[in-house]
mmCIF file of C-alpha atoms and ligand atoms in Angstrom:
data_model
loop_
_atom_site.group_PDB
_atom_site.id
_atom_site.type_symbol
_atom_site.label_atom_id
_atom_site.label_comp_id
_atom_site.label_asym_id
_atom_site.label_seq_id
_atom_site.Cartn_x
_atom_site.Cartn_y
_atom_site.Cartn_z
ATOM 1 C CA MET A 1 -25.018 5.524 -27.138
ATOM 2 C CA ALA A 2 -26.388 4.843 -23.696
ATOM 3 C CA ILE A 3 -25.320 7.174 -20.904
ATOM 4 C CA TYR A 4 -22.021 5.701 -19.841
ATOM 5 C CA PHE A 5 -21.136 5.283 -16.180
ATOM 6 C CA ASP A 6 -18.685 2.395 -16.431
ATOM 7 C CA ASN A 7 -15.459 4.341 -16.826
ATOM 8 C CA ALA A 8 -13.546 2.287 -14.258
ATOM 9 C CA ALA A 9 -13.933 -0.633 -16.674
ATOM 10 C CA THR A 10 -12.897 1.381 -19.706
ATOM 11 C CA THR A 11 -13.314 4.898 -21.031
ATOM 12 C CA VAL A 12 -14.261 6.226 -24.441
ATOM 13 C CA LEU A 13 -11.233 7.127 -26.576
ATOM 14 C CA SER A 14 -10.891 10.919 -26.705
ATOM 15 C CA GLN A 15 -11.013 12.709 -30.028
ATOM 16 C CA ARG A 16 -7.517 14.098 -29.497
ATOM 17 C CA ALA A 17 -6.091 10.672 -28.668
ATOM 18 C CA ARG A 18 -7.829 9.203 -31.705
ATOM 19 C CA ASN A 19 -6.338 11.883 -33.997
ATOM 20 C CA VAL A 20 -2.865 11.302 -32.608
ATOM 21 C CA TYR A 21 -3.275 7.554 -33.052
ATOM 22 C CA ILE A 22 -4.232 7.957 -36.711
ATOM 23 C CA ASN A 23 -1.517 10.533 -37.487
ATOM 24 C CA THR A 24 1.203 8.531 -35.750
ATOM 25 C CA ALA A 25 0.210 5.351 -37.566
ATOM 26 C CA ALA A 26 0.296 7.247 -40.871
ATOM 27 C CA ASN A 27 3.471 9.272 -40.325
ATOM 28 C CA PHE A 28 5.724 6.903 -38.386
ATOM 29 C CA ALA A 29 5.762 3.732 -40.420
ATOM 30 C CA GLY A 30 9.191 2.522 -39.294
ATOM 31 C CA ASN A 31 10.045 0.110 -36.519
ATOM 32 C CA PRO A 32 11.792 1.975 -33.668
ATOM 33 C CA SER A 33 14.440 -0.768 -33.644
ATOM 34 C CA SER A 34 15.327 -0.361 -37.341
ATOM 35 C CA VAL A 35 18.557 1.432 -38.164
ATOM 36 C CA HIS A 36 17.279 3.324 -41.240
ATOM 37 C CA ARG A 37 15.836 6.828 -41.254
ATOM 38 C CA GLU A 38 12.215 5.735 -40.724
ATOM 39 C CA GLY A 39 13.332 3.607 -37.801
ATOM 40 C CA HIS A 40 15.203 6.531 -36.232
ATOM 41 C CA LYS A 41 12.188 8.762 -36.711
ATOM 42 C CA ALA A 42 9.957 6.224 -34.960
ATOM 43 C CA LYS A 43 12.467 5.803 -32.121
ATOM 44 C CA GLU A 44 12.609 9.557 -31.607
ATOM 45 C CA GLU A 45 8.830 9.716 -31.501
ATOM 46 C CA LEU A 46 8.739 6.865 -28.997
ATOM 47 C CA ASP A 47 11.249 8.634 -26.747
ATOM 48 C CA ARG A 48 9.438 11.943 -27.100
ATOM 49 C CA ASN A 49 6.229 10.338 -25.828
ATOM 50 C CA ARG A 50 8.037 8.599 -22.996
ATOM 51 C CA ASP A 51 9.507 11.964 -21.961
ATOM 52 C CA LYS A 52 6.071 13.576 -22.176
ATOM 53 C CA ILE A 53 4.521 11.002 -19.829
ATOM 54 C CA ALA A 54 7.520 11.043 -17.479
ATOM 55 C CA ALA A 55 7.260 14.828 -17.158
ATOM 56 C CA LEU A 56 3.543 14.587 -16.327
ATOM 57 C CA LEU A 57 4.190 11.960 -13.653
ATOM 58 C CA GLY A 58 7.324 13.648 -12.308
ATOM 59 C CA VAL A 59 9.570 10.615 -12.845
ATOM 60 C CA LYS A 60 12.606 9.794 -14.986
ATOM 61 C CA SER A 61 11.917 8.676 -18.562
ATOM 62 C CA THR A 62 14.176 5.661 -18.039
ATOM 63 C CA SER A 63 11.829 4.400 -15.311
ATOM 64 C CA LEU A 64 8.935 3.862 -17.747
ATOM 65 C CA ILE A 65 8.449 0.699 -19.790
ATOM 66 C CA PHE A 66 5.613 0.494 -22.287
ATOM 67 C CA THR A 67 3.515 -2.664 -22.322
ATOM 68 C CA SER A 68 0.237 -3.924 -23.751
ATOM 69 C CA GLY A 69 -1.706 -2.959 -20.618
ATOM 70 C CA ALA A 70 -1.673 -3.109 -16.860
ATOM 71 C CA THR A 71 -2.134 -6.876 -16.768
ATOM 72 C CA GLU A 72 1.097 -7.312 -18.710
ATOM 73 C CA SER A 73 2.892 -4.730 -16.554
ATOM 74 C CA ILE A 74 1.835 -6.590 -13.416
ATOM 75 C CA THR A 75 2.772 -9.969 -14.886
ATOM 76 C CA ALA A 76 6.176 -8.578 -15.890
ATOM 77 C CA PHE A 77 6.831 -7.291 -12.370
ATOM 78 C CA PHE A 78 5.840 -10.482 -10.532
ATOM 79 C CA SER A 79 7.433 -12.804 -13.091
ATOM 80 C CA SER A 80 10.716 -10.966 -12.644
ATOM 81 C CA LEU A 81 10.694 -12.177 -9.034
ATOM 82 C CA LEU A 82 11.028 -15.739 -10.257
ATOM 83 C CA TRP A 83 14.681 -15.031 -11.075
ATOM 84 C CA GLN A 84 15.333 -14.461 -7.350
ATOM 85 C CA GLU A 85 15.558 -16.859 -4.448
ATOM 86 C CA PRO A 86 11.989 -17.189 -3.113
ATOM 87 C CA GLY A 87 10.969 -15.273 -0.009
ATOM 88 C CA GLU A 88 7.804 -13.896 1.511
ATOM 89 C CA ILE A 89 5.350 -11.580 -0.170
ATOM 90 C CA LEU A 90 2.689 -9.542 1.627
ATOM 91 C CA VAL A 91 -0.243 -8.744 -0.640
ATOM 92 C CA SER A 92 -3.486 -6.975 0.120
ATOM 93 C CA ARG A 93 -6.757 -8.865 -0.015
ATOM 94 C CA ILE A 94 -8.312 -6.212 -2.250
ATOM 95 C CA GLU A 95 -6.010 -6.482 -5.266
ATOM 96 C CA HIS A 96 -7.316 -6.711 -8.806
ATOM 97 C CA GLU A 97 -7.175 -10.216 -10.203
ATOM 98 C CA ALA A 98 -4.243 -9.192 -12.410
ATOM 99 C CA VAL A 99 -2.209 -9.092 -9.172
ATOM 100 C CA SER A 100 -3.926 -11.723 -7.029
ATOM 101 C CA SER A 101 -3.721 -14.363 -9.776
ATOM 102 C CA GLN A 102 0.077 -13.964 -9.807
ATOM 103 C CA MET A 103 0.264 -15.350 -6.281
ATOM 104 C CA ALA A 104 -0.446 -18.944 -7.357
ATOM 105 C CA ILE A 105 2.564 -18.822 -9.696
ATOM 106 C CA LEU A 106 4.819 -17.387 -7.012
ATOM 107 C CA LYS A 107 3.667 -20.077 -4.574
ATOM 108 C CA ARG A 108 4.402 -22.730 -7.187
ATOM 109 C CA PHE A 109 7.981 -21.432 -7.257
ATOM 110 C CA GLY A 110 8.386 -21.546 -3.485
ATOM 111 C CA TRP A 111 7.297 -18.065 -2.437
ATOM 112 C CA GLU A 112 5.311 -17.712 0.765
ATOM 113 C CA VAL A 113 2.268 -15.507 0.231
ATOM 114 C CA LYS A 114 0.672 -13.704 3.189
ATOM 115 C CA THR A 115 -2.305 -11.391 2.919
ATOM 116 C CA LEU A 116 -3.050 -7.972 4.359
ATOM 117 C CA LYS A 117 -6.633 -7.384 5.423
ATOM 118 C CA ALA A 118 -8.535 -4.313 4.337
ATOM 119 C CA LYS A 119 -11.176 -3.751 7.020
ATOM 120 C CA GLY A 120 -13.413 -0.939 5.921
ATOM 121 C CA GLY A 121 -11.650 -0.922 2.534
ATOM 122 C CA PHE A 122 -8.178 0.171 3.627
ATOM 123 C CA VAL A 123 -4.938 -1.668 4.247
ATOM 124 C CA SER A 124 -3.642 -0.599 7.637
ATOM 125 C CA VAL A 125 -0.107 0.614 8.239
ATOM 126 C CA ASP A 126 -0.197 -1.007 11.690
ATOM 127 C CA GLU A 127 -1.090 -4.409 10.282
ATOM 128 C CA LEU A 128 1.670 -4.097 7.700
ATOM 129 C CA LYS A 129 4.160 -3.246 10.459
ATOM 130 C CA GLU A 130 3.053 -6.325 12.412
ATOM 131 C CA LYS A 131 3.381 -8.620 9.415
ATOM 132 C CA LEU A 132 6.713 -7.426 8.010
ATOM 133 C CA SER A 133 9.329 -10.036 8.809
ATOM 134 C CA PRO A 134 12.981 -10.666 7.977
ATOM 135 C CA LYS A 135 11.676 -13.027 5.272
ATOM 136 C CA THR A 136 9.604 -10.304 3.536
ATOM 137 C CA LYS A 137 10.907 -9.468 0.080
ATOM 138 C CA VAL A 138 7.890 -7.849 -1.557
ATOM 139 C CA VAL A 139 4.807 -5.882 -0.478
ATOM 140 C CA ALA A 140 1.969 -5.274 -2.944
ATOM 141 C CA VAL A 141 -0.858 -2.831 -2.261
ATOM 142 C CA MET A 142 -2.873 -1.095 -4.979
ATOM 143 C CA ALA A 143 -3.185 2.710 -4.979
ATOM 144 C CA VAL A 144 -6.944 2.972 -5.567
ATOM 145 C CA ASN A 145 -9.334 0.042 -5.416
ATOM 146 C CA ASN A 146 -11.229 -0.576 -8.647
ATOM 147 C CA VAL A 147 -14.376 -1.883 -6.944
ATOM 148 C CA THR A 148 -14.926 0.743 -4.245
ATOM 149 C CA GLY A 149 -12.534 3.544 -5.201
ATOM 150 C CA ALA A 150 -10.868 3.474 -1.754
ATOM 151 C CA ILE A 151 -7.621 5.468 -1.823
ATOM 152 C CA GLN A 152 -4.915 3.547 0.013
ATOM 153 C CA ASP A 153 -2.308 5.229 2.190
ATOM 154 C CA ILE A 154 0.553 4.283 -0.108
ATOM 155 C CA LYS A 155 2.896 6.872 1.354
ATOM 156 C CA GLY A 156 2.290 5.622 4.908
ATOM 157 C CA LEU A 157 2.663 1.988 3.875
ATOM 158 C CA VAL A 158 5.882 2.614 1.943
ATOM 159 C CA THR A 159 7.308 4.616 4.851
ATOM 160 C CA ALA A 160 6.666 1.650 7.167
ATOM 161 C CA VAL A 161 8.492 -0.608 4.726
ATOM 162 C CA ARG A 162 11.452 1.779 4.408
ATOM 163 C CA GLU A 163 11.777 2.029 8.214
ATOM 164 C CA PHE A 164 11.733 -1.768 8.494
ATOM 165 C CA GLU A 165 14.340 -1.966 5.743
ATOM 166 C CA LYS A 166 16.665 0.362 7.654
ATOM 167 C CA GLU A 167 16.272 -1.509 10.921
ATOM 168 C CA ASN A 168 16.798 -4.879 9.281
ATOM 169 C CA ARG A 169 19.303 -3.822 6.616
ATOM 170 C CA LYS A 170 17.457 -5.487 3.790
ATOM 171 C CA LYS A 171 15.720 -4.433 0.601
ATOM 172 C CA ILE A 172 11.958 -4.875 0.246
ATOM 173 C CA LEU A 173 10.206 -4.100 -3.044
ATOM 174 C CA PHE A 174 6.930 -2.194 -2.815
ATOM 175 C CA PHE A 175 4.615 -2.661 -5.799
ATOM 176 C CA SER A 176 1.489 -0.605 -6.273
ATOM 177 C CA ASP A 177 -1.034 -1.319 -9.023
ATOM 178 C CA SER A 178 -1.933 2.281 -9.857
ATOM 179 C CA VAL A 179 -4.390 1.799 -12.715
ATOM 180 C CA GLN A 180 -7.318 3.569 -11.049
ATOM 181 C CA ALA A 181 -5.103 6.352 -9.691
ATOM 182 C CA LEU A 182 -3.473 7.493 -12.927
ATOM 183 C CA GLY A 183 -4.173 11.190 -13.496
ATOM 184 C CA LYS A 184 -6.218 11.260 -10.288
ATOM 185 C CA THR A 185 -5.836 11.820 -6.559
ATOM 186 C CA GLY A 186 -4.159 8.789 -5.053
ATOM 187 C CA LEU A 187 -1.117 8.821 -7.314
ATOM 188 C CA ASP A 188 2.103 10.497 -6.308
ATOM 189 C CA LEU A 189 4.964 8.561 -7.829
ATOM 190 C CA SER A 190 7.468 11.347 -7.325
ATOM 191 C CA ASP A 191 6.800 11.376 -3.584
ATOM 192 C CA SER A 192 5.659 7.926 -2.493
ATOM 193 C CA ASP A 193 8.878 5.977 -3.210
ATOM 194 C CA VAL A 194 7.273 2.820 -4.604
ATOM 195 C CA ASP A 195 9.560 0.422 -6.478
ATOM 196 C CA GLY A 196 7.075 -0.588 -9.134
ATOM 197 C CA ALA A 197 3.664 0.505 -10.401
ATOM 198 C CA SER A 198 1.310 -0.497 -13.211
ATOM 199 C CA PHE A 199 -0.775 1.730 -15.464
ATOM 200 C CA SER A 200 -3.308 1.382 -18.230
ATOM 201 C CA SER A 201 -4.129 3.837 -21.012
ATOM 202 C CA HIS A 202 -7.753 2.900 -21.528
ATOM 203 C CA LYS A 203 -8.853 4.130 -18.088
ATOM 204 C CA ILE A 204 -8.073 7.755 -18.996
ATOM 205 C CA ASN A 205 -9.572 8.062 -22.497
ATOM 206 C CA GLY A 206 -6.546 6.513 -24.200
ATOM 207 C CA PRO A 207 -6.610 3.447 -26.445
ATOM 208 C CA ARG A 208 -6.932 -0.109 -25.135
ATOM 209 C CA GLY A 209 -3.995 -2.488 -25.319
ATOM 210 C CA VAL A 210 -1.451 0.080 -24.083
ATOM 211 C CA GLY A 211 0.011 0.202 -20.606
ATOM 212 C CA MET A 212 3.095 1.031 -18.647
ATOM 213 C CA LEU A 213 5.284 -0.388 -15.924
ATOM 214 C CA TYR A 214 7.080 2.084 -13.675
ATOM 215 C CA LEU A 215 10.312 0.877 -12.106
ATOM 216 C CA LYS A 216 12.181 3.066 -9.645
ATOM 217 C CA ASN A 217 15.341 1.101 -10.252
ATOM 218 C CA PRO A 218 15.055 -0.392 -13.741
ATOM 219 C CA ASN A 219 18.618 -1.748 -13.659
ATOM 220 C CA ALA A 220 17.650 -4.158 -10.881
ATOM 221 C CA PHE A 221 14.781 -5.549 -12.956
ATOM 222 C CA ARG A 222 15.285 -8.787 -14.863
ATOM 223 C CA SER A 223 12.664 -9.335 -17.518
ATOM 224 C CA TYR A 224 10.807 -12.559 -18.207
ATOM 225 C CA ALA A 225 10.486 -11.503 -21.855
ATOM 226 C CA PRO A 226 13.637 -9.705 -22.999
ATOM 227 C CA ALA A 227 13.651 -11.025 -26.589
ATOM 228 C CA GLY A 228 14.297 -8.344 -29.183
ATOM 229 C CA GLY A 229 15.862 -5.951 -26.702
ATOM 230 C CA GLN A 230 13.118 -3.335 -26.889
ATOM 231 C CA GLU A 231 12.451 -1.104 -23.890
ATOM 232 C CA SER A 232 16.131 -1.446 -22.923
ATOM 233 C CA GLY A 233 15.764 -5.231 -22.817
ATOM 234 C CA ARG A 234 12.983 -5.059 -20.257
ATOM 235 C CA ARG A 235 10.052 -5.802 -22.543
ATOM 236 C CA GLY A 236 10.659 -7.480 -25.853
ATOM 237 C CA GLY A 237 8.368 -6.981 -28.828
ATOM 238 C CA THR A 238 7.788 -4.172 -31.316
ATOM 239 C CA GLU A 239 6.405 -1.128 -29.550
ATOM 240 C CA ASN A 240 2.836 -0.023 -30.272
ATOM 241 C CA LEU A 241 3.911 3.479 -31.270
ATOM 242 C CA PRO A 242 0.497 4.852 -32.372
ATOM 243 C CA GLY A 243 -1.045 3.493 -29.170
ATOM 244 C CA ILE A 244 1.733 4.912 -26.988
ATOM 245 C CA ALA A 245 1.487 8.343 -28.658
ATOM 246 C CA ALA A 246 -2.288 8.324 -28.194
ATOM 247 C CA PHE A 247 -1.833 7.302 -24.550
ATOM 248 C CA ALA A 248 0.562 10.233 -24.014
ATOM 249 C CA GLU A 249 -1.937 12.570 -25.641
ATOM 250 C CA ALA A 250 -4.839 11.245 -23.546
ATOM 251 C CA LEU A 251 -2.784 11.677 -20.384
ATOM 252 C CA SER A 252 -1.752 15.243 -21.185
ATOM 253 C CA GLU A 253 -5.364 16.054 -22.025
ATOM 254 C CA TRP A 254 -6.395 14.552 -18.683
ATOM 255 C CA TYR A 255 -3.801 16.657 -16.869
ATOM 256 C CA GLU A 256 -5.005 19.953 -18.388
ATOM 257 C CA ASN A 257 -6.887 21.694 -15.548
ATOM 258 C CA ARG A 258 -6.746 18.350 -13.763
ATOM 259 C CA VAL A 259 -7.763 19.653 -10.348
ATOM 260 C CA GLU A 260 -10.746 21.637 -11.662
ATOM 261 C CA LYS A 261 -11.966 18.622 -13.638
ATOM 262 C CA GLU A 262 -11.598 16.330 -10.647
ATOM 263 C CA ASP A 263 -13.442 18.850 -8.446
ATOM 264 C CA ALA A 264 -16.340 18.866 -10.908
ATOM 265 C CA ILE A 265 -16.516 15.055 -10.767
ATOM 266 C CA ARG A 266 -16.297 15.168 -6.960
ATOM 267 C CA LYS A 267 -19.320 17.447 -6.920
ATOM 268 C CA ILE A 268 -21.287 15.012 -9.099
ATOM 269 C CA ASN A 269 -20.202 12.069 -6.961
ATOM 270 C CA ASN A 270 -21.010 13.790 -3.649
ATOM 271 C CA ASN A 271 -24.400 14.841 -4.874
ATOM 272 C CA LEU A 272 -25.269 11.336 -6.084
ATOM 273 C CA ARG A 273 -23.953 9.880 -2.821
ATOM 274 C CA GLU A 274 -26.262 12.166 -0.863
ATOM 275 C CA GLU A 275 -29.333 11.662 -3.053
ATOM 276 C CA LEU A 276 -28.938 7.882 -3.307
ATOM 277 C CA SER A 277 -28.571 7.687 0.482
ATOM 278 C CA LYS A 278 -31.955 9.405 0.746
ATOM 279 C CA LEU A 279 -33.377 6.408 -1.179
ATOM 280 C CA LYS A 280 -32.112 4.279 1.757
ATOM 281 C CA LEU A 281 -29.416 2.696 -0.383
ATOM 282 C CA THR A 282 -26.186 1.686 1.365
ATOM 283 C CA ILE A 283 -23.153 3.463 -0.016
ATOM 284 C CA LEU A 284 -20.243 0.999 -0.203
ATOM 285 C CA SER A 285 -17.460 3.381 -1.285
ATOM 286 C CA PRO A 286 -15.722 4.651 1.848
ATOM 287 C CA GLU A 287 -15.479 8.414 2.417
ATOM 288 C CA ASN A 288 -11.833 8.540 1.364
ATOM 289 C CA SER A 289 -12.429 7.267 -2.163
ATOM 290 C CA THR A 290 -11.610 8.554 -5.602
ATOM 291 C CA PRO A 291 -14.399 10.807 -6.896
ATOM 292 C CA TYR A 292 -14.345 8.745 -10.107
ATOM 293 C CA ILE A 293 -15.992 5.717 -8.454
ATOM 294 C CA LEU A 294 -19.190 5.417 -6.433
ATOM 295 C CA SER A 295 -20.304 1.967 -5.330
ATOM 296 C CA LEU A 296 -23.503 1.205 -3.514
ATOM 297 C CA SER A 297 -25.794 -1.619 -2.640
ATOM 298 C CA ALA A 298 -29.040 -1.466 -4.638
ATOM 299 C CA THR A 299 -32.358 -3.177 -4.055
ATOM 300 C CA LEU A 300 -31.981 -6.150 -6.397
ATOM 301 C CA PRO A 301 -29.142 -8.588 -7.145
ATOM 302 C CA SER A 302 -26.317 -6.704 -8.913
ATOM 303 C CA GLU A 303 -26.789 -8.204 -12.379
ATOM 304 C CA VAL A 304 -30.556 -7.678 -12.287
ATOM 305 C CA PHE A 305 -30.305 -4.053 -11.173
ATOM 306 C CA ALA A 306 -27.591 -3.324 -13.768
ATOM 307 C CA ARG A 307 -29.846 -4.814 -16.464
ATOM 308 C CA VAL A 308 -32.828 -2.755 -15.368
ATOM 309 C CA LEU A 309 -30.652 0.366 -15.560
ATOM 310 C CA MET A 310 -29.445 -0.711 -19.004
ATOM 311 C CA ASP A 311 -33.069 -0.968 -20.140
ATOM 312 C CA LYS A 312 -33.421 2.649 -19.043
ATOM 313 C CA GLY A 313 -30.328 3.632 -21.062
ATOM 314 C CA PHE A 314 -27.479 3.556 -18.519
ATOM 315 C CA CYS A 315 -24.273 1.526 -18.441
ATOM 316 C CA VAL A 316 -23.096 0.770 -14.906
ATOM 317 C CA SER A 317 -21.165 -2.154 -13.540
ATOM 318 C CA SER A 318 -22.383 -4.928 -11.320
ATOM 319 C CA GLY A 319 -19.299 -4.766 -9.099
ATOM 320 C CA SER A 320 -16.190 -4.686 -11.299
ATOM 321 C CA ALA A 321 -16.115 -5.490 -15.016
ATOM 322 C CA CYS A 322 -13.888 -8.419 -14.291
ATOM 323 C CA SER A 323 -16.513 -9.892 -11.997
ATOM 324 C CA ASN A 324 -18.535 -10.570 -15.128
ATOM 325 C CA ASN A 325 -15.816 -12.968 -16.262
ATOM 326 C CA ALA A 326 -14.575 -14.178 -12.909
ATOM 327 C CA LYS A 327 -17.749 -14.328 -10.908
ATOM 328 C CA GLY A 328 -17.515 -13.339 -7.300
ATOM 329 C CA LYS A 329 -14.350 -11.225 -7.556
ATOM 330 C CA ALA A 330 -16.040 -7.988 -6.511
ATOM 331 C CA GLU A 331 -17.808 -9.895 -3.762
ATOM 332 C CA SER A 332 -14.474 -11.095 -2.406
ATOM 333 C CA ILE A 333 -13.318 -7.455 -2.209
ATOM 334 C CA TYR A 334 -16.436 -6.604 -0.203
ATOM 335 C CA GLU A 335 -15.867 -9.624 1.988
ATOM 336 C CA ALA A 336 -12.323 -8.402 2.712
ATOM 337 C CA MET A 337 -13.779 -5.000 3.616
ATOM 338 C CA GLY A 338 -16.240 -6.586 6.012
ATOM 339 C CA VAL A 339 -19.370 -5.704 4.028
ATOM 340 C CA ARG A 340 -22.353 -7.991 4.712
ATOM 341 C CA HIS A 341 -22.848 -10.633 2.039
ATOM 342 C CA ASP A 342 -26.445 -9.621 1.266
ATOM 343 C CA LEU A 343 -25.296 -6.033 0.607
ATOM 344 C CA ALA A 344 -22.341 -7.152 -1.510
ATOM 345 C CA ALA A 345 -24.620 -9.303 -3.663
ATOM 346 C CA LYS A 346 -26.519 -6.148 -4.649
ATOM 347 C CA ALA A 347 -23.461 -4.013 -5.375
ATOM 348 C CA ILE A 348 -23.525 -1.577 -8.265
ATOM 349 C CA ARG A 349 -20.545 0.514 -9.360
ATOM 350 C CA ILE A 350 -21.088 3.899 -10.987
ATOM 351 C CA SER A 351 -17.863 5.296 -12.435
ATOM 352 C CA PHE A 352 -17.057 8.590 -14.106
ATOM 353 C CA ASP A 353 -14.534 10.164 -16.414
ATOM 354 C CA ASN A 354 -13.912 13.850 -16.982
ATOM 355 C CA ASN A 355 -16.690 13.971 -19.578
ATOM 356 C CA SER A 356 -19.385 12.877 -17.130
ATOM 357 C CA THR A 357 -21.911 15.672 -16.573
ATOM 358 C CA GLU A 358 -24.296 16.794 -13.839
ATOM 359 C CA GLU A 359 -27.191 16.397 -16.290
ATOM 360 C CA GLU A 360 -26.304 12.751 -16.932
ATOM 361 C CA ALA A 361 -26.025 12.135 -13.188
ATOM 362 C CA GLU A 362 -29.441 13.714 -12.639
ATOM 363 C CA LEU A 363 -30.957 11.377 -15.240
ATOM 364 C CA LEU A 364 -29.320 8.428 -13.519
ATOM 365 C CA LEU A 365 -30.696 9.534 -10.175
ATOM 366 C CA LYS A 366 -34.165 9.802 -11.687
ATOM 367 C CA ALA A 367 -33.828 6.241 -13.013
ATOM 368 C CA PHE A 368 -32.870 5.017 -9.522
ATOM 369 C CA GLN A 369 -35.864 6.866 -8.060
ATOM 370 C CA GLU A 370 -38.244 5.297 -10.624
ATOM 371 C CA ILE A 371 -36.903 1.781 -10.021
ATOM 372 C CA ILE A 372 -37.024 2.072 -6.237
ATOM 373 C CA ASN A 373 -40.204 4.105 -5.741
ATOM 374 C CA GLY A 374 -42.019 2.402 -8.624
HETATM 375 N N1 PLP B 401 -5.636 -3.246 -12.163
HETATM 376 C C1 PLP B 401 -6.755 -2.546 -11.903
HETATM 377 C C2 PLP B 401 -6.929 -1.902 -10.565
HETATM 378 C C3 PLP B 401 -7.741 -2.414 -12.888
HETATM 379 O O1 PLP B 401 -8.855 -1.716 -12.620
HETATM 380 C C4 PLP B 401 -7.534 -3.035 -14.146
HETATM 381 C C5 PLP B 401 -8.577 -2.979 -15.171
HETATM 382 O O2 PLP B 401 -9.731 -3.267 -14.932
HETATM 383 C C6 PLP B 401 -6.340 -3.743 -14.370
HETATM 384 C C7 PLP B 401 -5.424 -3.824 -13.347
HETATM 385 C C8 PLP B 401 -6.064 -4.393 -15.685
HETATM 386 O O3 PLP B 401 -5.792 -3.420 -16.684
HETATM 387 P P1 PLP B 401 -5.655 -3.763 -18.229
HETATM 388 O O4 PLP B 401 -7.030 -3.852 -18.769
HETATM 389 O O5 PLP B 401 -4.895 -2.627 -18.831
HETATM 390 O O6 PLP B 401 -4.893 -5.027 -18.343
#
């Protein structure tokens, strides 16, 4: 396999997660909703894995709903708003398309959508304070941006919302797409007081097609897809038990010596940042970014540079993976940040997981040097 630096798009399934997937599929054949012994066994296994994840994240098990991925979690959260009287929603301009595409639906149902800028890559607490109004019902700001890695001040933003709530005696929901923060700096569910958050298993060496929706107050949530009654009536459909068990395993593996592993990746990232700057490349990831993402502007249009690197045996992303399907998405994030268009058009994203090594990064650097110096 090529040397893989596109972990923000998806990661390789870990051996441990793969083993758990296979064993769970083989040993838990029943449907968790069935009343017979095999069903009970499967239900117990489902709950055990929910408890395992909840303990790692420091939240209550009842606050976690399993889904088919972050896109479904996000859709579930925003669709649930359609049961309410419409109001105003403040959403950042740097959201993943899974969130931003929901806004058209909300508008169609009478919601007023206002955006929060992200100059330099960050949503500002002051701007949020200025824009909060008695009409505001929801605020949505992601925890870590998938294009640049910028870590948002979720705690500061939520605090501003809670203060406004107190002064105005009204409830405002704060949603934070936390896909790129799971298991990494930038996520603190037990402390940040968000009302909802989305997660995806395949960004942390778990299987694809498994995700999670966190709800601080699940009883206040009204599902758009309750059929079947699974997940306490909040997400109908037979649970993907092998996938969920493998997700739980991947997450606990990720959390083992988490800080040491993240420090090792930070070292790789910082070193690449420094060396690539010496090649006169513009680093696009702000200083306060996750160590797992490093974005920069290269010397050729993004797709061309990514292809040249592929020819040399490296997988990187030309912006965000989704930009390959929805052209221009990464560019719109850079535009929101205030990055010059010519730099954004040459953006490359290098992203790591805990298996990324210094040796691989050195080879990548050498490839950059060869391409740029000829
Ligand atoms: N949100 C962010 C920030 C992401 O990076 C992604 C994946 O690229 C998603 C949402 C969608 O996740 P999933 O593939 O699980 O639907």
